[in-house]
mmCIF file of C-alpha atoms and ligand atoms in Angstrom:
data_model
loop_
_atom_site.group_PDB
_atom_site.id
_atom_site.type_symbol
_atom_site.label_atom_id
_atom_site.label_comp_id
_atom_site.label_asym_id
_atom_site.label_seq_id
_atom_site.Cartn_x
_atom_site.Cartn_y
_atom_site.Cartn_z
ATOM 1 C CA MET T 1 50.297 -136.698 163.920
ATOM 2 C CA ILE T 2 49.210 -138.389 160.685
ATOM 3 C CA SER T 3 51.241 -136.618 158.036
ATOM 4 C CA PHE T 4 49.835 -135.643 154.677
ATOM 5 C CA LEU T 5 52.797 -137.237 152.930
ATOM 6 C CA ASP T 6 55.929 -138.698 154.523
ATOM 7 C CA LEU T 7 58.656 -138.666 151.878
ATOM 8 C CA LYS T 8 61.319 -139.682 154.336
ATOM 9 C CA ALA T 9 59.407 -142.841 155.273
ATOM 10 C CA ILE T 10 58.609 -143.627 151.632
ATOM 11 C CA ASN T 11 62.208 -143.295 150.443
ATOM 12 C CA ALA T 12 63.609 -145.056 153.539
ATOM 13 C CA GLN T 13 61.949 -148.277 152.313
ATOM 14 C CA TYR T 14 64.288 -148.193 149.298
ATOM 15 C CA GLN T 15 67.344 -146.818 151.108
ATOM 16 C CA ASP T 16 69.686 -149.667 150.111
ATOM 17 C CA GLU T 17 68.665 -149.595 146.461
ATOM 18 C CA LEU T 18 68.886 -145.797 146.315
ATOM 19 C CA VAL T 19 72.318 -145.737 147.934
ATOM 20 C CA ALA T 20 73.568 -148.437 145.552
ATOM 21 C CA ALA T 21 72.243 -146.465 142.570
ATOM 22 C CA ALA T 22 73.800 -143.205 143.805
ATOM 23 C CA THR T 23 77.121 -144.967 144.374
ATOM 24 C CA ARG T 24 76.986 -146.363 140.844
ATOM 25 C CA VAL T 25 76.632 -142.805 139.483
ATOM 26 C CA ILE T 26 79.360 -141.360 141.693
ATOM 27 C CA ASP T 27 81.731 -144.154 140.717
ATOM 28 C CA SER T 28 80.970 -143.779 137.016
ATOM 29 C CA GLY T 29 82.453 -140.263 136.892
ATOM 30 C CA TRP T 30 79.728 -139.353 134.320
ATOM 31 C CA TYR T 31 76.986 -137.057 135.626
ATOM 32 C CA ILE T 32 75.081 -135.586 132.661
ATOM 33 C CA GLN T 33 73.437 -137.461 129.773
ATOM 34 C CA GLY T 34 74.873 -140.888 130.346
ATOM 35 C CA THR T 35 73.639 -144.438 130.754
ATOM 36 C CA GLU T 36 71.272 -143.769 133.700
ATOM 37 C CA VAL T 37 69.245 -141.191 131.766
ATOM 38 C CA LYS T 38 69.185 -143.424 128.710
ATOM 39 C CA GLY T 39 68.123 -146.404 130.835
ATOM 40 C CA PHE T 40 65.393 -144.466 132.625
ATOM 41 C CA GLU T 41 64.071 -142.995 129.373
ATOM 42 C CA GLU T 42 63.731 -146.486 127.881
ATOM 43 C CA GLU T 43 62.143 -147.916 131.018
ATOM 44 C CA PHE T 44 59.679 -145.052 131.450
ATOM 45 C CA ALA T 45 58.662 -145.041 127.749
ATOM 46 C CA ASP T 46 58.088 -148.764 128.085
ATOM 47 C CA TYR T 47 56.074 -148.287 131.301
ATOM 48 C CA CYS T 48 53.832 -145.664 129.673
ATOM 49 C CA GLY T 49 53.542 -147.527 126.393
ATOM 50 C CA SER T 50 55.002 -144.712 124.305
ATOM 51 C CA LYS T 51 57.817 -144.866 121.752
ATOM 52 C CA TYR T 52 59.997 -142.073 123.107
ATOM 53 C CA CYS T 53 60.783 -140.506 126.450
ATOM 54 C CA ILE T 54 62.940 -137.419 126.829
ATOM 55 C CA GLY T 55 64.234 -136.555 130.290
ATOM 56 C CA VAL T 56 64.142 -132.852 131.171
ATOM 57 C CA ALA T 57 64.827 -130.768 134.272
ATOM 58 C CA ASN T 58 61.256 -130.584 135.667
ATOM 59 C CA GLY T 59 57.569 -130.893 134.839
ATOM 60 C CA LEU T 60 57.071 -127.279 133.794
ATOM 61 C CA ASP T 61 59.890 -127.632 131.254
ATOM 62 C CA ALA T 62 58.371 -130.887 129.988
ATOM 63 C CA LEU T 63 55.178 -128.992 129.104
ATOM 64 C CA SER T 64 56.759 -125.786 127.866
ATOM 65 C CA LEU T 65 59.475 -127.470 125.766
ATOM 66 C CA THR T 66 56.806 -129.576 124.044
ATOM 67 C CA LEU T 67 54.827 -126.470 123.096
ATOM 68 C CA ARG T 68 58.059 -124.751 122.046
ATOM 69 C CA ALA T 69 59.007 -127.748 119.901
ATOM 70 C CA TRP T 70 55.626 -127.635 118.157
ATOM 71 C CA LYS T 71 56.331 -123.969 117.393
ATOM 72 C CA GLU T 72 59.759 -124.819 115.964
ATOM 73 C CA MET T 73 58.109 -127.559 113.888
ATOM 74 C CA GLY T 74 55.578 -125.062 112.474
ATOM 75 C CA LYS T 75 52.594 -126.716 114.175
ATOM 76 C CA LEU T 76 51.916 -123.777 116.509
ATOM 77 C CA LYS T 77 52.582 -120.073 116.221
ATOM 78 C CA GLU T 78 52.483 -117.112 118.593
ATOM 79 C CA GLY T 79 48.937 -116.161 119.580
ATOM 80 C CA ASP T 80 47.388 -119.577 118.841
ATOM 81 C CA GLU T 81 44.726 -120.568 121.357
ATOM 82 C CA VAL T 82 45.375 -123.436 123.730
ATOM 83 C CA ILE T 83 42.502 -124.826 125.791
ATOM 84 C CA VAL T 84 43.358 -125.574 129.426
ATOM 85 C CA PRO T 85 41.197 -126.268 132.497
ATOM 86 C CA ALA T 86 40.750 -123.122 134.608
ATOM 87 C CA ASN T 87 41.232 -125.076 137.855
ATOM 88 C CA THR T 88 44.616 -126.619 137.011
ATOM 89 C CA TYR T 89 47.873 -126.073 138.859
ATOM 90 C CA ILE T 90 49.337 -122.849 137.464
ATOM 91 C CA ALA T 91 52.298 -124.609 135.786
ATOM 92 C CA SER T 92 50.025 -125.932 133.007
ATOM 93 C CA ILE T 93 49.199 -122.318 132.141
ATOM 94 C CA LEU T 94 52.726 -120.941 132.614
ATOM 95 C CA ALA T 95 53.910 -123.364 129.913
ATOM 96 C CA ILE T 96 51.407 -121.806 127.503
ATOM 97 C CA THR T 97 52.108 -118.147 128.256
ATOM 98 C CA GLU T 98 55.872 -118.712 128.338
ATOM 99 C CA ASN T 99 55.525 -119.645 124.647
ATOM 100 C CA ARG T 100 53.382 -116.578 123.858
ATOM 101 C CA LEU T 101 50.431 -118.818 123.085
ATOM 102 C CA LYS T 102 46.989 -117.822 124.329
ATOM 103 C CA PRO T 103 45.503 -119.884 127.170
ATOM 104 C CA VAL T 104 41.748 -120.295 126.890
ATOM 105 C CA LEU T 105 40.517 -121.191 130.362
ATOM 106 C CA VAL T 106 37.684 -123.693 130.407
ATOM 107 C CA GLU T 107 35.568 -124.609 133.390
ATOM 108 C CA PRO T 108 36.052 -128.234 134.469
ATOM 109 C CA ASP T 109 33.495 -130.913 135.067
ATOM 110 C CA GLU T 110 32.170 -130.074 138.528
ATOM 111 C CA ALA T 111 32.296 -133.698 139.703
ATOM 112 C CA THR T 112 35.667 -134.978 138.466
ATOM 113 C CA CYS T 113 37.452 -131.576 138.306
ATOM 114 C CA ASN T 114 38.854 -132.683 134.930
ATOM 115 C CA LEU T 115 38.168 -131.213 131.476
ATOM 116 C CA CYS T 116 34.509 -131.320 130.526
ATOM 117 C CA LEU T 117 33.959 -132.502 126.929
ATOM 118 C CA GLU T 118 30.980 -130.244 126.213
ATOM 119 C CA LYS T 119 32.653 -127.104 127.584
ATOM 120 C CA THR T 120 35.883 -127.970 125.783
ATOM 121 C CA ALA T 121 34.017 -128.405 122.488
ATOM 122 C CA ALA T 122 32.200 -125.096 123.049
ATOM 123 C CA ALA T 123 35.512 -123.267 123.584
ATOM 124 C CA ILE T 124 36.978 -124.291 120.203
ATOM 125 C CA THR T 125 37.378 -121.421 117.724
ATOM 126 C CA PRO T 126 39.181 -121.237 114.359
ATOM 127 C CA ASN T 127 42.263 -120.080 116.329
ATOM 128 C CA THR T 128 42.314 -123.084 118.672
ATOM 129 C CA LYS T 129 45.309 -125.275 117.941
ATOM 130 C CA ALA T 130 45.868 -127.380 121.061
ATOM 131 C CA ILE T 131 44.392 -128.752 124.276
ATOM 132 C CA VAL T 132 46.297 -129.300 127.519
ATOM 133 C CA ALA T 133 44.547 -132.256 129.188
ATOM 134 C CA VAL T 134 45.422 -132.220 132.880
ATOM 135 C CA HIS T 135 44.855 -135.503 134.734
ATOM 136 C CA LEU T 136 44.142 -133.702 137.983
ATOM 137 C CA TYR T 137 44.615 -135.438 141.353
ATOM 138 C CA GLY T 138 45.661 -138.630 139.501
ATOM 139 C CA GLN T 139 42.411 -139.239 137.647
ATOM 140 C CA ILE T 140 42.876 -139.586 133.891
ATOM 141 C CA CYS T 141 40.723 -137.394 131.601
ATOM 142 C CA PRO T 142 38.176 -139.062 129.263
ATOM 143 C CA MET T 143 40.936 -139.485 126.657
ATOM 144 C CA PRO T 144 39.170 -141.529 123.927
ATOM 145 C CA GLU T 145 36.417 -138.893 123.624
ATOM 146 C CA LEU T 146 38.878 -136.023 123.963
ATOM 147 C CA MET T 147 41.133 -137.424 121.215
ATOM 148 C CA GLU T 148 38.134 -137.858 118.954
ATOM 149 C CA LEU T 149 37.152 -134.227 119.508
ATOM 150 C CA ALA T 150 40.744 -133.115 118.873
ATOM 151 C CA GLU T 151 40.930 -135.111 115.656
ATOM 152 C CA GLU T 152 37.691 -133.571 114.369
ATOM 153 C CA HIS T 153 39.219 -130.119 114.769
ATOM 154 C CA ALA T 154 42.848 -131.049 113.956
ATOM 155 C CA LEU T 155 44.048 -130.032 117.433
ATOM 156 C CA LEU T 156 47.215 -131.113 119.201
ATOM 157 C CA VAL T 157 46.730 -132.746 122.600
ATOM 158 C CA LEU T 158 49.325 -132.359 125.330
ATOM 159 C CA GLU T 159 48.632 -134.425 128.438
ATOM 160 C CA ASP T 160 49.724 -132.809 131.697
ATOM 161 C CA ALA T 161 50.420 -136.103 133.437
ATOM 162 C CA ALA T 162 52.370 -134.592 136.358
ATOM 163 C CA GLN T 163 49.898 -136.123 138.844
ATOM 164 C CA ALA T 164 49.013 -139.284 136.958
ATOM 165 C CA HIS T 165 51.988 -141.649 136.489
ATOM 166 C CA GLY T 166 50.469 -145.079 135.888
ATOM 167 C CA ALA T 167 46.837 -143.945 135.559
ATOM 168 C CA SER T 168 45.184 -145.761 132.677
ATOM 169 C CA ILE T 169 42.025 -146.368 130.727
ATOM 170 C CA GLY T 170 41.922 -150.076 129.986
ATOM 171 C CA GLU T 171 45.481 -151.109 129.231
ATOM 172 C CA ARG T 172 46.472 -147.710 127.933
ATOM 173 C CA LYS T 173 48.342 -145.441 130.325
ATOM 174 C CA ALA T 174 48.550 -141.690 130.799
ATOM 175 C CA GLY T 175 51.368 -140.482 128.567
ATOM 176 C CA SER T 176 50.345 -142.638 125.621
ATOM 177 C CA TRP T 177 47.030 -140.998 124.686
ATOM 178 C CA GLY T 178 47.911 -137.479 123.576
ATOM 179 C CA HIS T 179 50.356 -136.371 120.882
ATOM 180 C CA ALA T 180 52.727 -135.819 123.794
ATOM 181 C CA ALA T 181 52.645 -135.807 127.587
ATOM 182 C CA GLY T 182 54.577 -133.888 130.218
ATOM 183 C CA PHE T 183 55.511 -135.603 133.487
ATOM 184 C CA SER T 184 56.939 -134.146 136.681
ATOM 185 C CA PHE T 185 59.076 -136.169 139.064
ATOM 186 C CA TYR T 186 59.052 -133.517 141.790
ATOM 187 C CA PRO T 187 59.668 -135.433 145.058
ATOM 188 C CA GLY T 188 56.018 -135.311 146.173
ATOM 189 C CA LYS T 189 54.578 -136.686 142.913
ATOM 190 C CA ASN T 190 53.545 -140.361 142.644
ATOM 191 C CA LEU T 191 56.847 -141.080 140.908
ATOM 192 C CA GLY T 192 59.197 -138.717 142.721
ATOM 193 C CA ALA T 193 62.922 -138.098 142.328
ATOM 194 C CA LEU T 194 65.130 -136.784 145.141
ATOM 195 C CA GLY T 195 65.077 -133.334 143.600
ATOM 196 C CA ASP T 196 63.612 -131.738 140.480
ATOM 197 C CA ALA T 197 63.111 -133.858 137.365
ATOM 198 C CA GLY T 198 60.667 -134.281 134.486
ATOM 199 C CA ALA T 199 60.091 -136.000 131.154
ATOM 200 C CA VAL T 200 58.090 -135.892 127.943
ATOM 201 C CA THR T 201 56.636 -139.005 126.336
ATOM 202 C CA THR T 202 55.537 -139.153 122.699
ATOM 203 C CA ASP T 203 55.307 -141.481 119.699
ATOM 204 C CA ASN T 204 56.469 -138.742 117.343
ATOM 205 C CA GLU T 205 60.135 -139.036 116.438
ATOM 206 C CA GLU T 206 60.532 -135.505 115.089
ATOM 207 C CA LEU T 207 58.964 -134.061 118.240
ATOM 208 C CA ALA T 208 61.222 -136.191 120.446
ATOM 209 C CA LYS T 209 64.332 -135.024 118.578
ATOM 210 C CA THR T 210 63.286 -131.380 118.673
ATOM 211 C CA ILE T 211 62.593 -131.450 122.431
ATOM 212 C CA ARG T 212 65.905 -133.183 123.053
ATOM 213 C CA ALA T 213 67.731 -130.508 121.087
ATOM 214 C CA LEU T 214 65.814 -127.607 122.678
ATOM 215 C CA GLY T 215 66.712 -128.835 126.175
ATOM 216 C CA ASN T 216 70.353 -129.070 125.201
ATOM 217 C CA TYR T 217 71.052 -125.465 124.009
ATOM 218 C CA GLY T 218 69.216 -126.199 120.765
ATOM 219 C CA SER T 219 71.848 -128.701 119.741
ATOM 220 C CA HIS T 220 71.432 -132.195 118.258
ATOM 221 C CA LYS T 221 75.128 -132.523 117.750
ATOM 222 C CA LYS T 222 78.052 -131.018 119.601
ATOM 223 C CA TYR T 223 78.877 -127.481 118.384
ATOM 224 C CA GLU T 224 75.876 -127.376 116.031
ATOM 225 C CA ASN T 225 72.963 -125.241 117.275
ATOM 226 C CA LEU T 226 69.688 -125.445 115.377
ATOM 227 C CA TYR T 227 67.574 -123.468 117.850
ATOM 228 C CA GLN T 228 68.000 -120.835 120.529
ATOM 229 C CA GLY T 229 67.545 -123.542 123.118
ATOM 230 C CA VAL T 230 67.780 -123.768 126.880
ATOM 231 C CA ASN T 231 69.516 -126.052 129.343
ATOM 232 C CA SER T 232 66.892 -128.450 130.691
ATOM 233 C CA ARG T 233 68.255 -131.941 131.193
ATOM 234 C CA LEU T 234 67.542 -134.802 133.556
ATOM 235 C CA ASP T 235 70.589 -135.443 135.776
ATOM 236 C CA GLU T 236 72.201 -138.887 135.912
ATOM 237 C CA ILE T 237 71.781 -138.991 139.684
ATOM 238 C CA GLN T 238 68.036 -138.275 139.486
ATOM 239 C CA ALA T 239 67.593 -140.770 136.645
ATOM 240 C CA ALA T 240 69.286 -143.402 138.821
ATOM 241 C CA MET T 241 66.922 -142.580 141.720
ATOM 242 C CA LEU T 242 63.937 -142.714 139.371
ATOM 243 C CA ARG T 243 64.914 -146.140 138.003
ATOM 244 C CA VAL T 244 64.709 -147.463 141.567
ATOM 245 C CA LYS T 245 61.424 -145.693 142.303
ATOM 246 C CA LEU T 246 59.834 -146.781 139.001
ATOM 247 C CA ARG T 247 60.291 -150.428 139.979
ATOM 248 C CA HIS T 248 58.074 -149.786 143.022
ATOM 249 C CA LEU T 249 55.511 -147.487 141.404
ATOM 250 C CA ASP T 250 52.836 -150.123 140.811
ATOM 251 C CA GLU T 251 52.991 -151.400 144.426
ATOM 252 C CA GLU T 252 52.752 -147.816 145.651
ATOM 253 C CA ILE T 253 49.702 -147.204 143.459
ATOM 254 C CA LYS T 254 48.124 -150.315 145.013
ATOM 255 C CA CYS T 255 48.739 -148.878 148.501
ATOM 256 C CA ARG T 256 47.191 -145.551 147.472
ATOM 257 C CA ARG T 257 44.149 -147.374 146.067
ATOM 258 C CA LYS T 258 43.690 -149.293 149.302
ATOM 259 C CA VAL T 259 43.708 -146.085 151.334
ATOM 260 C CA ALA T 260 41.315 -144.439 148.850
ATOM 261 C CA GLU T 261 38.939 -147.417 148.951
ATOM 262 C CA TYR T 262 39.013 -147.272 152.715
ATOM 263 C CA TYR T 263 38.203 -143.557 152.761
ATOM 264 C CA LEU T 264 35.463 -143.970 150.135
ATOM 265 C CA THR T 265 33.701 -146.744 152.031
ATOM 266 C CA ASN T 266 34.201 -145.483 155.578
ATOM 267 C CA ILE T 267 33.926 -141.714 155.478
ATOM 268 C CA ASP T 268 30.290 -140.892 155.969
ATOM 269 C CA ASN T 269 29.471 -137.320 156.870
ATOM 270 C CA PRO T 270 26.644 -135.335 155.244
ATOM 271 C CA ASN T 271 28.769 -132.171 155.328
ATOM 272 C CA ILE T 272 31.626 -133.705 153.376
ATOM 273 C CA GLN T 273 31.538 -134.577 149.696
ATOM 274 C CA LEU T 274 33.779 -137.476 148.686
ATOM 275 C CA PRO T 275 35.644 -137.411 145.354
ATOM 276 C CA THR T 276 33.776 -138.553 142.257
ATOM 277 C CA VAL T 277 35.591 -141.330 140.460
ATOM 278 C CA ALA T 278 34.694 -141.981 136.847
ATOM 279 C CA ASP T 279 36.176 -145.472 137.041
ATOM 280 C CA ARG T 280 38.069 -146.805 140.041
ATOM 281 C CA GLU T 281 40.596 -148.606 137.830
ATOM 282 C CA THR T 282 41.730 -145.363 136.187
ATOM 283 C CA HIS T 283 42.657 -143.368 139.275
ATOM 284 C CA VAL T 284 46.120 -143.393 140.891
ATOM 285 C CA TRP T 285 45.188 -141.122 143.804
ATOM 286 C CA HIS T 286 47.969 -138.574 143.766
ATOM 287 C CA LEU T 287 45.570 -136.621 145.952
ATOM 288 C CA PHE T 288 42.396 -137.602 147.787
ATOM 289 C CA VAL T 289 40.370 -134.412 147.622
ATOM 290 C CA VAL T 290 37.137 -133.947 149.565
ATOM 291 C CA ARG T 291 34.874 -130.907 149.381
ATOM 292 C CA SER T 292 33.166 -129.034 152.162
ATOM 293 C CA GLY T 293 31.320 -125.745 152.485
ATOM 294 C CA GLN T 294 33.112 -125.302 155.817
ATOM 295 C CA ARG T 295 36.529 -126.290 154.491
ATOM 296 C CA ASP T 296 38.614 -124.046 156.754
ATOM 297 C CA VAL T 297 36.813 -125.168 159.911
ATOM 298 C CA LEU T 298 37.152 -128.788 158.815
ATOM 299 C CA GLN T 299 40.898 -128.362 158.269
ATOM 300 C CA GLN T 300 41.280 -126.777 161.702
ATOM 301 C CA GLN T 301 39.290 -129.539 163.416
ATOM 302 C CA LEU T 302 41.263 -132.273 161.667
ATOM 303 C CA ALA T 303 44.521 -130.590 162.714
ATOM 304 C CA GLU T 304 43.305 -130.613 166.330
ATOM 305 C CA GLN T 305 42.801 -134.366 165.977
ATOM 306 C CA GLY T 306 46.284 -134.878 164.591
ATOM 307 C CA VAL T 307 45.386 -135.162 160.905
ATOM 308 C CA GLN T 308 47.472 -133.033 158.557
ATOM 309 C CA THR T 309 45.683 -131.807 155.414
ATOM 310 C CA LEU T 310 46.599 -129.473 152.539
ATOM 311 C CA ILE T 311 44.667 -127.375 150.022
ATOM 312 C CA HIS T 312 45.176 -128.044 146.292
ATOM 313 C CA TYR T 313 44.802 -125.240 145.442
ATOM 314 C CA LEU T 314 43.890 -122.178 147.460
ATOM 315 C CA VAL T 315 43.806 -119.534 144.699
ATOM 316 C CA PRO T 316 42.879 -120.315 141.070
ATOM 317 C CA PRO T 317 45.281 -119.150 138.338
ATOM 318 C CA HIS T 318 42.906 -116.449 137.046
ATOM 319 C CA GLN T 319 42.960 -114.746 140.452
ATOM 320 C CA GLN T 320 46.746 -114.821 140.850
ATOM 321 C CA LYS T 321 48.789 -111.622 140.682
ATOM 322 C CA ALA T 322 50.745 -113.205 137.817
ATOM 323 C CA TYR T 323 47.627 -113.084 135.620
ATOM 324 C CA GLU T 324 46.169 -109.672 136.424
ATOM 325 C CA ASN T 325 44.542 -109.452 132.982
ATOM 326 C CA TRP T 326 42.102 -112.189 134.088
ATOM 327 C CA HIS T 327 41.039 -110.577 137.368
ATOM 328 C CA THR T 328 37.756 -109.316 135.950
ATOM 329 C CA GLU T 329 36.798 -112.765 134.651
ATOM 330 C CA HIS T 330 34.695 -115.252 136.589
ATOM 331 C CA TYR T 331 34.825 -119.009 136.569
ATOM 332 C CA PRO T 332 32.197 -120.001 139.142
ATOM 333 C CA VAL T 333 32.816 -123.767 139.023
ATOM 334 C CA THR T 334 36.563 -123.274 139.404
ATOM 335 C CA GLU T 335 36.128 -120.710 142.160
ATOM 336 C CA SER T 336 33.808 -122.993 144.108
ATOM 337 C CA ILE T 337 36.289 -125.864 143.742
ATOM 338 C CA HIS T 338 39.097 -123.717 145.131
ATOM 339 C CA GLN T 339 36.913 -122.564 148.022
ATOM 340 C CA THR T 340 35.844 -126.045 149.106
ATOM 341 C CA VAL T 341 38.677 -128.530 148.423
ATOM 342 C CA LEU T 342 40.717 -130.240 151.096
ATOM 343 C CA SER T 343 43.324 -132.963 150.492
ATOM 344 C CA LEU T 344 43.423 -135.758 153.070
ATOM 345 C CA PRO T 345 46.595 -137.676 153.949
ATOM 346 C CA MET T 346 47.387 -139.903 150.964
ATOM 347 C CA GLY T 347 50.380 -142.000 150.068
ATOM 348 C CA PRO T 348 52.045 -145.384 150.369
ATOM 349 C CA HIS T 349 53.319 -144.330 153.816
ATOM 350 C CA LEU T 350 49.855 -144.667 155.358
ATOM 351 C CA THR T 351 48.853 -147.737 157.332
ATOM 352 C CA LEU T 352 45.269 -148.968 157.403
ATOM 353 C CA GLU T 353 45.213 -148.001 161.071
ATOM 354 C CA GLN T 354 46.050 -144.412 160.162
ATOM 355 C CA ALA T 355 43.412 -144.413 157.414
ATOM 356 C CA THR T 356 40.935 -145.613 160.047
ATOM 357 C CA GLN T 357 41.904 -142.727 162.329
ATOM 358 C CA VAL T 358 41.423 -140.235 159.489
ATOM 359 C CA ALA T 359 37.993 -141.664 158.613
ATOM 360 C CA GLU T 360 36.934 -141.653 162.267
ATOM 361 C CA ALA T 361 38.022 -138.033 162.669
ATOM 362 C CA MET T 362 36.075 -137.102 159.530
ATOM 363 C CA ASN T 363 32.917 -138.829 160.769
ATOM 364 C CA LEU T 364 33.049 -137.167 164.192
ATOM 365 C CA ILE T 365 33.236 -133.652 162.830
HETATM 366 C C1 LIG S 1 53.685 -130.508 139.660
HETATM 367 C C2 LIG S 1 52.898 -130.118 138.490
HETATM 368 C C3 LIG S 1 53.497 -129.464 137.394
HETATM 369 C C4 LIG S 1 54.897 -128.929 137.416
HETATM 370 O O1 LIG S 1 55.906 -129.860 137.658
HETATM 371 P P1 LIG S 1 57.297 -129.363 138.275
HETATM 372 O O2 LIG S 1 58.172 -130.550 138.167
HETATM 373 O O3 LIG S 1 57.055 -128.949 139.689
HETATM 374 O O4 LIG S 1 57.770 -128.231 137.420
HETATM 375 C C5 LIG S 1 52.722 -129.223 136.269
HETATM 376 N N1 LIG S 1 51.424 -129.572 136.236
HETATM 377 C C6 LIG S 1 50.812 -130.171 137.265
HETATM 378 C C7 LIG S 1 49.366 -130.556 137.144
HETATM 379 C C8 LIG S 1 51.523 -130.454 138.434
HETATM 380 O O5 LIG S 1 50.898 -131.046 139.466
#
């Protein structure tokens, strides 16, 4: 069986380093907000090319605490419209509704599945105050054009970079384009902890301070509470794991790119549409997503040939029970994406031999 993602095999490569890092934390006797978190925050800010990084408990909190901080800073208020791609993972939208802001779902570009500039521009109203730019599947959005559009309309841009650690346009990485970016380090992400973890990157000092306080009961200083905050902190143990994994991120991205290149050049089947890549240098291949009108049959046939695949995602947010108010709305591009997508095995665990087997199975179907 060729597994979709083999976390055990990936982390086993770094077993000695991970054990040493865990031992260092255990021996320190300090488990919350210590030197590991501080070290990781500096290293990850440096990696992304942003001034500040704030560790939080998970990716959803990274997004929702940023929006909350902008509310506390008077930059957003309840009911403000926030543009978000209709085909994103639901967490991008949960962060908006959790803050009583109004998500405005926008159809993505059919080819890249990322925000479409024209449709984004058309969705802007006098009430629009922010855009959540999701770098879906690991492909970065057209950030220079998107930032220009945002500047014209004085909009805040929050990158949802949960799938795009290390993706870049030129030298500039995801996490350094928007006014802030939310990252997830969920174990299956390209930079994965050994549990839940997340972070925000930004160049704005006031925003960084506000998020840090909000995630720590609303407190900058012990016993002084400025906001009705929450508890959302990155643990020392996860920060220590992430410092190890960050050192290997670029090699892992290289492995993912090799597998993707192999798939792109060797899968050749008129019934299967390969992913559209705006620029091969910008993609970090969190997911390799093909499209097929007979997706379910394809998945079944691949399973019979020992190839494990997943669907990202089966049901779009506007058709989920959680968002019943949207059930009468239609987003044809989004719906067709959800009906046709299939994610092939992708990750640094794959050998070229396994990639060959996947491509052969795809071509025989
Ligand atoms: C994973 C993911 C999130 C949420 O991150 P968690 O750490 O699981 O909370 C948000 N947005 C996108 C696009 C994701 O893929």
